[in-house]
Coordinates of C-alpha atoms and ligand atoms in Angstrom, one line a residue:
M204 CA 126.3 12.0 -148.3
D205 CA 129.1 13.3 -150.5
Y206 CA 127.2 15.1 -153.3
K207 CA 130.2 15.5 -155.5
K208 CA 130.7 11.8 -155.5
L209 CA 127.1 11.3 -156.2
V210 CA 127.3 13.6 -159.2
A211 CA 130.3 11.6 -160.5
E212 CA 128.6 8.3 -160.0
R213 CA 125.4 9.4 -161.8
I214 CA 127.5 10.6 -164.8
K215 CA 129.5 7.4 -164.8
E216 CA 126.3 5.4 -165.4
H217 CA 126.2 6.9 -168.9
V218 CA 129.7 7.8 -169.8
D219 CA 132.9 5.8 -170.5
L220 CA 135.4 7.8 -168.4
E221 CA 137.1 6.8 -165.2
L222 CA 135.2 7.8 -162.0
N223 CA 138.3 9.6 -160.8
L224 CA 138.6 11.6 -163.9
I225 CA 135.0 12.6 -163.8
E226 CA 135.4 13.7 -160.3
R227 CA 138.4 15.8 -161.2
L228 CA 136.5 17.4 -164.1
I229 CA 133.6 18.5 -161.9
E230 CA 133.6 22.2 -161.2
I231 CA 132.0 24.5 -158.7
P232 CA 130.0 27.1 -160.8
P233 CA 130.8 30.7 -160.1
R234 CA 127.1 31.7 -159.4
P235 CA 124.5 29.9 -157.3
E236 CA 121.9 30.1 -160.1
M237 CA 124.2 27.8 -162.1
G238 CA 123.8 25.1 -159.6
D239 CA 126.2 23.5 -157.0
F240 CA 128.3 21.4 -159.4
A241 CA 128.9 21.6 -163.1
F242 CA 130.2 18.9 -165.4
P243 CA 131.9 20.3 -168.5
C244 CA 131.4 18.0 -171.6
F245 CA 134.5 19.1 -173.6
Q246 CA 136.5 16.0 -172.8
L247 CA 133.6 13.7 -173.8
S248 CA 133.3 15.5 -177.0
K249 CA 136.6 14.1 -178.2
V250 CA 135.7 10.6 -177.2
L251 CA 132.1 10.7 -178.6
R252 CA 132.9 12.9 -181.6
K253 CA 129.9 15.1 -180.9
A254 CA 129.4 18.7 -180.0
P255 CA 129.7 19.3 -176.2
V256 CA 126.4 21.2 -176.2
M257 CA 124.6 18.2 -177.6
I258 CA 126.2 15.8 -175.2
A259 CA 125.1 18.0 -172.2
D260 CA 121.6 18.0 -173.5
E261 CA 121.4 14.3 -174.1
L262 CA 122.9 13.5 -170.7
K263 CA 120.4 15.7 -169.0
G264 CA 117.6 13.6 -170.4
K265 CA 119.1 10.2 -169.4
I266 CA 120.6 10.9 -166.0
N267 CA 119.0 9.6 -162.8
K268 CA 117.9 12.7 -160.9
E269 CA 117.0 11.2 -157.5
G270 CA 118.5 13.2 -154.6
F271 CA 118.8 16.3 -156.7
E272 CA 116.5 19.3 -156.9
K273 CA 117.1 19.4 -160.6
I274 CA 119.7 18.9 -163.3
E275 CA 120.0 21.3 -166.2
S276 CA 122.1 21.7 -169.2
Q277 CA 123.5 25.1 -170.0
G278 CA 125.6 25.2 -173.2
P279 CA 128.4 22.6 -172.8
Y280 CA 127.8 22.2 -169.1
L281 CA 125.6 19.9 -167.1
N282 CA 124.5 21.7 -164.0
F283 CA 123.5 19.9 -160.8
F284 CA 121.3 21.4 -158.1
M285 CA 121.5 19.6 -154.8
D286 CA 118.3 18.8 -152.9
K287 CA 118.8 21.5 -150.4
G288 CA 116.9 19.9 -147.5
N289 CA 118.9 16.7 -147.9
F290 CA 122.1 18.5 -148.1
I291 CA 121.5 20.7 -145.1
K292 CA 120.2 17.8 -143.0
D293 CA 123.3 15.7 -143.9
H294 CA 125.8 18.4 -143.0
V295 CA 124.2 19.8 -139.9
E296 CA 123.8 16.3 -138.5
R297 CA 127.3 15.5 -139.3
V298 CA 128.7 18.6 -137.6
L299 CA 126.6 17.9 -134.5
S300 CA 127.5 14.3 -134.3
E301 CA 131.2 14.8 -134.9
G302 CA 131.5 17.9 -132.6
E303 CA 135.0 18.9 -131.9
K304 CA 136.2 16.4 -134.5
Y305 CA 134.2 18.0 -137.3
G306 CA 136.6 18.8 -140.1
A307 CA 139.2 16.3 -138.8
S308 CA 140.4 13.2 -140.7
S309 CA 143.0 10.5 -140.7
I310 CA 144.5 11.6 -144.0
G311 CA 148.0 12.1 -142.5
E312 CA 148.0 8.8 -140.6
G313 CA 151.4 7.3 -140.3
K314 CA 153.3 10.4 -141.4
N315 CA 155.6 12.2 -139.1
V316 CA 155.8 15.9 -139.8
I317 CA 158.2 18.3 -138.1
V318 CA 156.9 21.8 -137.7
E319 CA 159.7 24.0 -136.4
Y320 CA 158.5 27.3 -135.1
S321 CA 159.1 30.2 -132.8
S322 CA 162.8 29.5 -132.2
P323 CA 163.7 32.7 -130.4
N324 CA 167.3 33.5 -129.2
I325 CA 167.9 33.2 -125.5
A326 CA 169.0 36.3 -123.6
K327 CA 167.3 38.3 -126.3
N328 CA 164.0 40.0 -126.7
F329 CA 161.2 37.8 -128.1
H330 CA 160.3 40.2 -130.9
V331 CA 157.3 40.7 -133.1
G332 CA 158.8 38.6 -135.9
H333 CA 159.1 35.7 -133.5
L334 CA 155.4 36.1 -132.8
T335 CA 154.7 35.6 -136.5
T336 CA 156.6 32.3 -136.6
T337 CA 155.0 31.3 -133.4
V338 CA 151.4 31.7 -134.5
I339 CA 151.9 30.4 -138.1
G340 CA 153.7 27.4 -136.8
N341 CA 151.2 26.7 -134.1
A342 CA 148.4 26.9 -136.6
L343 CA 150.1 24.5 -139.0
Y344 CA 150.9 22.2 -136.1
R345 CA 147.3 22.1 -134.9
M346 CA 146.0 21.6 -138.5
M347 CA 148.3 18.7 -139.2
G348 CA 147.4 17.0 -135.9
F349 CA 143.7 17.5 -136.7
E350 CA 144.1 15.8 -140.1
G351 CA 145.8 12.8 -138.6
Y352 CA 149.5 13.6 -139.1
N353 CA 151.9 12.9 -136.3
A354 CA 153.0 16.5 -136.0
I355 CA 156.1 17.2 -133.9
G356 CA 156.4 20.8 -132.8
V357 CA 160.1 21.8 -132.4
N358 CA 161.4 25.0 -130.9
H359 CA 164.9 25.4 -132.3
L360 CA 166.1 27.7 -129.7
G361 CA 169.0 30.0 -130.6
D362 CA 171.1 29.1 -127.6
W363 CA 174.6 28.6 -128.9
G364 CA 177.4 30.6 -130.5
T365 CA 180.2 33.1 -129.6
Q366 CA 177.8 35.7 -128.4
Y367 CA 177.3 33.7 -125.2
G368 CA 181.0 34.0 -124.5
R369 CA 180.5 37.8 -124.8
L370 CA 177.5 37.6 -122.5
I371 CA 179.5 35.7 -119.9
A372 CA 182.4 38.2 -120.0
A373 CA 179.9 41.1 -119.6
Y374 CA 178.1 39.3 -116.8
H375 CA 181.3 39.0 -114.8
R376 CA 181.9 42.7 -115.1
W377 CA 178.7 44.6 -115.1
V378 CA 175.7 42.5 -114.0
D379 CA 173.0 44.1 -111.9
I380 CA 171.5 41.1 -110.0
E381 CA 168.5 43.0 -108.9
A382 CA 167.6 44.1 -112.4
L383 CA 168.3 40.5 -113.6
N384 CA 165.8 39.1 -111.1
K385 CA 163.2 41.7 -112.1
N386 CA 163.4 41.5 -115.8
A387 CA 166.1 39.0 -117.0
I388 CA 166.0 39.6 -120.7
R389 CA 166.1 43.3 -120.4
E390 CA 169.2 43.1 -118.2
L391 CA 170.9 40.5 -120.4
E392 CA 170.3 42.8 -123.4
R393 CA 171.7 45.7 -121.6
L394 CA 174.8 43.5 -120.9
Y395 CA 175.2 42.8 -124.6
V396 CA 175.1 46.5 -125.5
K397 CA 177.5 47.3 -122.7
F398 CA 179.9 44.6 -124.0
Y399 CA 180.0 46.1 -127.5
E400 CA 180.5 49.6 -126.1
E401 CA 183.4 48.5 -123.9
A402 CA 184.9 46.2 -126.5
E403 CA 185.3 49.2 -128.8
K404 CA 187.6 50.8 -126.2
D405 CA 189.3 47.6 -125.1
P406 CA 189.5 45.0 -128.0
S407 CA 191.0 42.4 -125.6
L408 CA 187.5 41.8 -124.3
E409 CA 186.7 39.9 -127.5
D410 CA 189.6 37.5 -126.8
I411 CA 188.2 37.0 -123.3
A412 CA 184.8 36.3 -124.8
R413 CA 186.2 33.8 -127.2
K414 CA 187.9 32.0 -124.4
H415 CA 184.7 31.8 -122.5
F416 CA 182.8 30.3 -125.4
K417 CA 185.6 27.8 -125.9
N418 CA 185.3 26.9 -122.3
L419 CA 181.6 26.6 -122.7
E420 CA 182.0 24.2 -125.6
D421 CA 184.5 22.2 -123.6
G422 CA 182.0 21.9 -120.8
C423 CA 183.8 24.0 -118.1
E424 CA 181.7 24.2 -115.0
E425 CA 181.7 28.0 -114.5
E426 CA 180.7 28.8 -118.1
V427 CA 178.1 26.0 -118.3
K428 CA 176.5 27.2 -115.1
L429 CA 176.1 30.8 -116.3
W430 CA 174.9 29.7 -119.7
N431 CA 172.3 27.5 -118.0
T432 CA 171.2 30.4 -115.9
F433 CA 170.7 32.6 -119.0
K434 CA 168.8 29.8 -120.7
E435 CA 166.5 29.1 -117.7
L436 CA 165.7 32.8 -117.2
S437 CA 165.0 33.3 -120.8
L438 CA 162.8 30.2 -121.1
K439 CA 160.8 31.3 -118.1
E440 CA 160.0 34.5 -119.9
F441 CA 159.3 32.8 -123.2
K442 CA 157.0 30.3 -121.6
R443 CA 154.9 33.0 -120.1
V444 CA 154.3 34.3 -123.6
Y445 CA 153.6 30.7 -124.9
D446 CA 151.1 30.3 -122.1
M447 CA 149.3 33.5 -123.0
L448 CA 149.1 32.3 -126.6
G449 CA 148.2 28.7 -125.8
V450 CA 151.2 27.4 -127.7
E451 CA 153.1 24.2 -126.9
F452 CA 156.1 22.3 -128.2
D453 CA 157.1 18.6 -128.2
S454 CA 160.8 19.5 -128.3
Y455 CA 163.0 22.3 -127.3
A456 CA 166.1 20.9 -129.0
G457 CA 167.8 24.1 -130.0
E458 CA 171.2 25.0 -131.4
S459 CA 173.2 23.9 -128.4
F460 CA 171.6 20.4 -128.6
Y461 CA 173.6 19.9 -131.8
S462 CA 176.9 21.1 -130.4
D463 CA 178.2 17.5 -130.1
K464 CA 176.6 16.4 -133.4
M465 CA 178.4 18.7 -135.8
D466 CA 181.7 16.9 -136.1
A467 CA 179.9 13.9 -137.7
V468 CA 178.2 16.2 -140.3
V469 CA 181.4 18.1 -141.1
E470 CA 183.1 14.7 -141.6
E471 CA 180.4 13.4 -143.9
I472 CA 180.6 16.6 -145.9
A473 CA 184.4 16.3 -146.2
Q474 CA 184.2 12.6 -147.0
K475 CA 181.8 13.2 -149.9
G476 CA 184.4 15.7 -151.3
L477 CA 182.2 18.7 -150.8
L478 CA 184.4 20.7 -148.4
T479 CA 186.6 23.4 -149.9
E480 CA 188.7 26.0 -148.4
S481 CA 187.9 29.6 -149.1
N482 CA 189.6 32.5 -147.3
G483 CA 190.6 30.2 -144.5
A484 CA 187.0 29.0 -144.0
Q485 CA 185.7 25.6 -144.8
V486 CA 182.7 25.9 -147.2
V487 CA 180.5 24.0 -149.6
M488 CA 180.6 25.8 -153.0
L489 CA 177.2 26.4 -154.4
D490 CA 178.2 28.5 -157.5
E491 CA 176.4 26.0 -159.7
Y492 CA 173.2 27.0 -158.0
N493 CA 173.9 30.7 -158.1
M494 CA 174.3 30.9 -154.4
P495 CA 177.1 32.0 -152.2
P496 CA 179.0 29.2 -150.5
C497 CA 177.5 27.6 -147.4
I498 CA 180.0 28.2 -144.6
I499 CA 180.6 25.1 -142.5
K500 CA 183.5 26.2 -140.4
K501 CA 184.8 29.8 -139.9
S502 CA 188.5 30.5 -140.3
D503 CA 189.0 30.1 -136.5
G504 CA 187.5 26.6 -136.7
A505 CA 184.2 27.5 -135.1
T506 CA 181.0 26.1 -136.5
I507 CA 178.1 28.4 -137.2
Y508 CA 174.4 28.6 -137.6
A509 CA 174.3 26.7 -140.9
T510 CA 176.4 23.8 -139.5
R511 CA 174.0 23.5 -136.7
D512 CA 171.1 23.4 -139.1
L513 CA 172.7 20.7 -141.1
A514 CA 173.2 18.7 -138.0
A515 CA 169.6 19.3 -136.9
A516 CA 168.2 18.1 -140.2
M517 CA 170.3 14.9 -140.1
Y518 CA 169.2 14.3 -136.5
R519 CA 165.5 14.9 -137.3
K520 CA 165.6 12.5 -140.2
K521 CA 167.3 9.8 -138.1
T522 CA 165.1 10.3 -135.1
Y523 CA 161.7 10.9 -136.7
D524 CA 162.1 9.7 -140.3
F525 CA 160.0 12.7 -141.3
Y526 CA 157.6 12.9 -144.2
E527 CA 158.1 16.6 -144.2
N528 CA 160.4 18.9 -142.2
I529 CA 159.0 22.4 -142.1
Y530 CA 160.8 25.5 -141.0
V531 CA 158.6 28.5 -140.2
V532 CA 161.1 31.3 -140.3
G533 CA 161.0 34.8 -141.7
S534 CA 161.6 35.2 -145.5
S535 CA 164.8 37.1 -144.8
Q536 CA 166.4 33.7 -144.1
S537 CA 165.3 32.1 -147.3
L538 CA 168.8 32.1 -148.8
H539 CA 170.1 30.4 -145.7
F540 CA 167.6 27.6 -146.0
K541 CA 168.2 27.2 -149.8
Q542 CA 171.9 26.8 -149.0
V543 CA 171.3 24.3 -146.3
F544 CA 168.8 22.2 -148.3
T545 CA 171.1 22.3 -151.4
T546 CA 174.0 21.1 -149.3
I547 CA 171.9 18.2 -147.9
K548 CA 171.0 17.3 -151.5
L549 CA 174.6 17.4 -152.6
M550 CA 175.4 15.1 -149.7
G551 CA 173.2 12.6 -151.6
H552 CA 170.2 12.7 -149.3
E553 CA 167.0 12.6 -151.4
W554 CA 165.0 13.7 -148.4
A555 CA 166.3 17.2 -148.9
E556 CA 163.2 17.6 -151.0
D557 CA 161.0 17.1 -148.0
C558 CA 162.6 20.0 -146.1
K559 CA 160.5 23.1 -146.6
H560 CA 161.0 26.7 -145.6
V561 CA 157.8 28.5 -144.8
G562 CA 158.7 32.2 -145.0
F563 CA 156.7 35.2 -144.0
G564 CA 156.8 39.0 -144.3
L565 CA 157.5 41.7 -141.8
V566 CA 155.4 43.3 -139.1
K567 CA 154.8 47.0 -139.6
F568 CA 153.2 49.3 -137.2
A569 CA 150.5 51.8 -138.1
E570 CA 150.6 55.1 -136.1
G571 CA 150.3 54.6 -132.4
K572 CA 152.1 54.0 -129.2
F573 CA 154.6 51.5 -130.6
S574 CA 155.5 53.3 -133.8
T575 CA 157.9 55.6 -132.0
R576 CA 160.2 52.8 -130.9
S577 CA 162.4 50.8 -133.2
G578 CA 160.7 47.5 -134.3
N579 CA 163.1 45.4 -132.3
A580 CA 162.6 47.2 -129.0
I581 CA 159.0 46.1 -128.8
Y582 CA 158.5 43.7 -126.0
L583 CA 156.0 41.1 -127.0
E584 CA 154.6 40.6 -123.6
E585 CA 153.8 44.3 -123.3
L586 CA 152.1 44.1 -126.6
L587 CA 149.9 41.2 -125.6
N588 CA 149.1 42.9 -122.3
E589 CA 148.2 46.1 -124.1
A590 CA 145.8 44.1 -126.3
V591 CA 144.1 42.7 -123.2
V592 CA 143.7 46.2 -121.7
K593 CA 142.3 47.5 -125.0
A594 CA 139.9 44.6 -125.3
L595 CA 138.7 45.3 -121.7
E596 CA 138.0 48.9 -122.6
V597 CA 135.8 47.8 -125.5
I598 CA 134.0 45.4 -123.2
N599 CA 133.5 48.0 -120.6
E600 CA 131.9 50.2 -123.2
K601 CA 129.7 47.5 -124.8
N602 CA 128.8 45.2 -122.0
P603 CA 130.0 46.6 -118.6
N604 CA 128.1 43.9 -116.6
L605 CA 129.7 40.9 -118.2
E606 CA 131.0 38.3 -115.8
N607 CA 134.6 37.2 -116.1
K608 CA 135.5 40.3 -117.9
E609 CA 139.3 39.8 -117.5
E610 CA 139.1 36.3 -118.8
V611 CA 137.1 37.3 -121.8
A612 CA 139.4 40.3 -122.5
K613 CA 142.4 38.0 -122.6
K614 CA 140.8 35.8 -125.2
I615 CA 139.6 38.6 -127.3
G616 CA 142.7 40.9 -126.9
I617 CA 145.3 38.2 -127.6
G618 CA 143.0 36.5 -130.1
S619 CA 142.7 39.8 -132.1
I620 CA 146.5 39.9 -132.5
V621 CA 146.8 36.2 -133.5
F622 CA 143.9 36.6 -136.0
T623 CA 145.5 39.7 -137.6
Y624 CA 148.8 37.8 -138.0
L625 CA 147.0 34.9 -139.7
K626 CA 144.5 36.8 -141.8
N627 CA 146.5 37.5 -144.9
N628 CA 148.8 35.5 -147.1
R629 CA 151.9 34.9 -145.0
E630 CA 154.4 36.4 -147.5
K631 CA 152.6 39.8 -147.1
D632 CA 153.7 42.2 -144.5
I633 CA 151.5 42.5 -141.5
I634 CA 150.1 45.9 -140.6
F635 CA 149.7 46.2 -136.9
D636 CA 146.8 48.6 -136.3
W637 CA 144.9 48.5 -133.0
K638 CA 141.8 50.2 -134.3
E639 CA 141.4 47.7 -137.1
M640 CA 142.3 44.7 -135.1
L641 CA 139.7 45.3 -132.4
N642 CA 136.9 46.4 -134.6
F643 CA 134.0 44.2 -133.9
E644 CA 132.6 44.8 -137.4
G645 CA 135.6 44.2 -139.5
E646 CA 137.2 40.9 -140.6
T647 CA 138.7 40.4 -137.2
G648 CA 139.1 38.0 -134.4
P649 CA 136.5 39.9 -132.2
Y650 CA 134.0 39.8 -135.1
V651 CA 134.2 36.0 -135.4
Q652 CA 134.3 35.5 -131.6
Y653 CA 131.3 37.8 -131.3
T654 CA 129.4 35.8 -133.9
Y655 CA 130.1 32.7 -131.9
A656 CA 128.9 34.3 -128.6
R657 CA 125.8 35.6 -130.4
G658 CA 125.0 32.1 -131.5
K659 CA 125.6 30.7 -128.0
S660 CA 123.4 33.3 -126.5
I661 CA 120.5 32.3 -128.8
L662 CA 121.0 28.7 -127.9
R663 CA 121.0 29.5 -124.2
K664 CA 117.8 31.4 -124.5
A665 CA 116.2 28.6 -126.5
G666 CA 117.1 25.9 -124.0
E667 CA 117.0 22.3 -125.0
I668 CA 115.7 21.7 -128.5
K669 CA 112.5 19.6 -128.2
G670 CA 110.1 18.5 -130.9
I671 CA 110.3 18.1 -134.6
V672 CA 113.2 19.2 -136.7
N673 CA 112.5 19.5 -140.4
Y674 CA 115.3 20.4 -142.7
S675 CA 113.2 20.8 -145.8
K676 CA 111.8 23.9 -144.1
V677 CA 115.1 25.8 -143.9
T678 CA 116.3 25.9 -147.4
S679 CA 116.3 29.7 -148.1
S680 CA 119.4 31.0 -149.9
E681 CA 120.9 32.3 -146.6
E682 CA 120.4 29.0 -144.9
F683 CA 121.8 27.0 -147.8
E684 CA 124.8 29.3 -148.2
L685 CA 125.5 29.1 -144.5
V686 CA 125.5 25.3 -144.5
K687 CA 127.6 25.3 -147.7
A688 CA 130.2 27.4 -146.0
I689 CA 130.2 25.1 -143.0
S690 CA 130.5 22.1 -145.3
R691 CA 133.7 23.4 -146.8
L692 CA 135.7 23.7 -143.5
Q693 CA 137.7 20.6 -144.0
D694 CA 138.5 21.5 -147.6
A695 CA 139.9 24.7 -146.3
V696 CA 142.1 23.0 -143.7
L697 CA 143.4 20.5 -146.2
L698 CA 144.3 23.2 -148.7
A699 CA 146.0 25.2 -145.9
I700 CA 148.1 22.2 -145.1
D701 CA 148.9 21.6 -148.7
K702 CA 149.9 25.2 -149.3
L703 CA 151.4 25.7 -145.8
E704 CA 149.2 28.7 -145.6
P705 CA 147.0 29.0 -142.4
S706 CA 145.3 32.2 -143.7
I707 CA 143.1 29.9 -145.8
V708 CA 141.4 28.7 -142.7
T709 CA 141.2 32.2 -141.1
R710 CA 139.5 33.4 -144.3
H711 CA 137.2 30.5 -144.2
V712 CA 136.2 31.1 -140.6
I713 CA 135.4 34.7 -141.6
E714 CA 133.2 33.3 -144.4
I715 CA 131.2 31.1 -142.0
A716 CA 130.7 34.1 -139.6
K717 CA 129.6 36.3 -142.4
A718 CA 127.2 33.7 -143.8
F719 CA 125.8 33.2 -140.3
N720 CA 125.2 37.0 -139.8
K721 CA 123.4 37.1 -143.1
F722 CA 121.2 34.3 -142.1
Y723 CA 120.6 35.9 -138.7
N724 CA 119.7 39.2 -140.2
A725 CA 117.3 37.7 -142.7
H726 CA 115.4 35.2 -140.5
G727 CA 113.9 35.0 -137.1
I728 CA 115.2 32.2 -135.0
L729 CA 113.6 32.3 -131.6
N730 CA 110.6 34.0 -133.2
A731 CA 110.4 31.8 -136.3
E732 CA 107.1 31.2 -138.0
D733 CA 106.6 27.8 -136.3
E734 CA 108.1 25.3 -133.9
E735 CA 109.6 23.1 -136.6
V736 CA 111.3 26.0 -138.3
K737 CA 112.5 27.3 -135.0
N738 CA 113.9 24.0 -133.9
T739 CA 115.7 23.4 -137.2
R740 CA 117.2 26.9 -137.3
L741 CA 118.5 26.3 -133.8
K742 CA 120.3 23.2 -135.2
L743 CA 121.9 25.5 -137.8
V744 CA 123.0 27.8 -135.1
E745 CA 124.5 24.9 -133.1
A746 CA 126.3 23.7 -136.2
T747 CA 127.6 27.2 -136.9
C748 CA 129.0 27.6 -133.4
Q749 CA 130.7 24.2 -133.6
S750 CA 132.3 25.0 -136.9
I751 CA 133.6 28.4 -135.8
K752 CA 135.0 26.9 -132.6
N753 CA 136.8 24.2 -134.5
G754 CA 138.1 26.7 -137.1
L755 CA 139.3 29.1 -134.5
Y756 CA 141.0 26.4 -132.5
L757 CA 143.0 25.5 -135.6
I758 CA 144.4 29.0 -135.9
G759 CA 145.1 29.2 -132.2
L760 CA 142.1 31.1 -130.8
D761 CA 139.7 30.3 -128.0
V762 CA 136.0 31.1 -128.2
V763 CA 134.1 32.9 -125.5
E764 CA 130.6 31.8 -124.5
K765 CA 129.5 35.4 -123.6
M766 CA 130.8 38.7 -124.6
Ligands
LIG991 N1 166.9 31.7 -133.8 C1 166.8 32.2 -135.1 C2 166.3 33.7 -135.1 O1 165.8 34.1 -134.1 C3 165.7 31.5 -135.9 C4 166.0 30.0 -136.1 C5 165.3 29.4 -137.2 N2 165.4 28.0 -137.4 C6 166.5 27.4 -137.9 N3 166.4 26.1 -138.0 N4 167.5 28.0 -138.4 O2 166.5 34.4 -136.1

């Protein structure tokens, strides 16, 4: 039963307002003693020409109270108190029958949504900022899929541009094959650095590099072969990280994918009279929007990052007819996306409005091992591995006899990082602090995972729940608040999608875990006062575990059954 709807329907029986409007007016009171829903009578006061306090009082006398514990008037508000037993029964049963689908819906049915995330550059280190886009994007991708959208996860790989000409030139001269086989990205990065050092002494190297890139664009076998090698080696390393994180994509169409699709875009821009020459480059002027021009072709005729993004947006619209096209990319690129979206708008495509940049802050390191290196030199895989090692240390201390310790440490260690990344508003900088992240008592991944494991351990000890279950016996404030938290999971997911802000779900999962621990500390479960209470509390535990599991899945974490 949807209590909010019921409240609206009961009011509607006595009031001449649209049901929709009534529903929108209903508020959640700030304190439990004010009930679960409140209806403010100000709006009615205008229609009925009566004081709102009087209306609230009169309505209270007339309204059908069935299904409610009580209905009270307080000043201009009519306060509704749900029948707790009913409410708890409804929700717990719903969670248990819907299982993994609890919180899901078909709200997004028929809508294609592109979620572009991760998008690292090949032959370059996958750095901590790429981890942010990866986990935010993965969370949005999962949430949208959960709510019925047809989500398309795109990894817009950075795999095109003059720098690959440089890399080819450097490869010919200085590659160390053994090092390449051992750690491809490190060796390729070394080659980059070497190229710049050498090019300073011998500027003709830049011409050679340009020639290589031109050959690559023209499809010359030698260059294409090397570039493919760089790409394969890089993808192999990226995929290892994606596997560790449980992240997947539907498409790896990156920048090179658009190399043959740019001419058409440039032509369209020219045809629409938007292309101007500026210092030898071809640009779209954006003065009117207080932005620097969007560069389409550099003075040497080469296309750039923005051109490829324009081609990508056009391609995505044509291929997926998207409802929304979301780019999860650091806030430092927000001007770039404004320029690209404005250019699309100027080209006359209304769907420019459906393109959204989801920005995020920086990752900062608290004191510790990684703080001594420059942010960019941190290898993500090392970071993830270190988290696993640290989680294992904690397990060895707390529960040395645990089975599958390594498996559990992986889920907890990596989960603790993902959770930290998704805990706060995405525009905020992320503070990377091992101590805080792995604290089992803080607002952390391990805390929530531990809460789940604790619930599971109770359920294992109890065995199958046999006998009478009676929800009217588990209506204490802790039990009621726990079920209320569980009942709001879907609202949190929908809000997170609406605001493109996964932290709303992370915070909600923390809220459920906290409510569970309050309940657990206040009430005996296995040693409850009688069988009925015990059975019913066990159902609450089951529903809690399911909700935590679903919530954690949505932000990209796995649960562990024992820890
Ligand atoms: N490869 C870029 C980088 O690492 C991010 C790409 C973002 N996506 C896009 N469509 N421009 O900075």
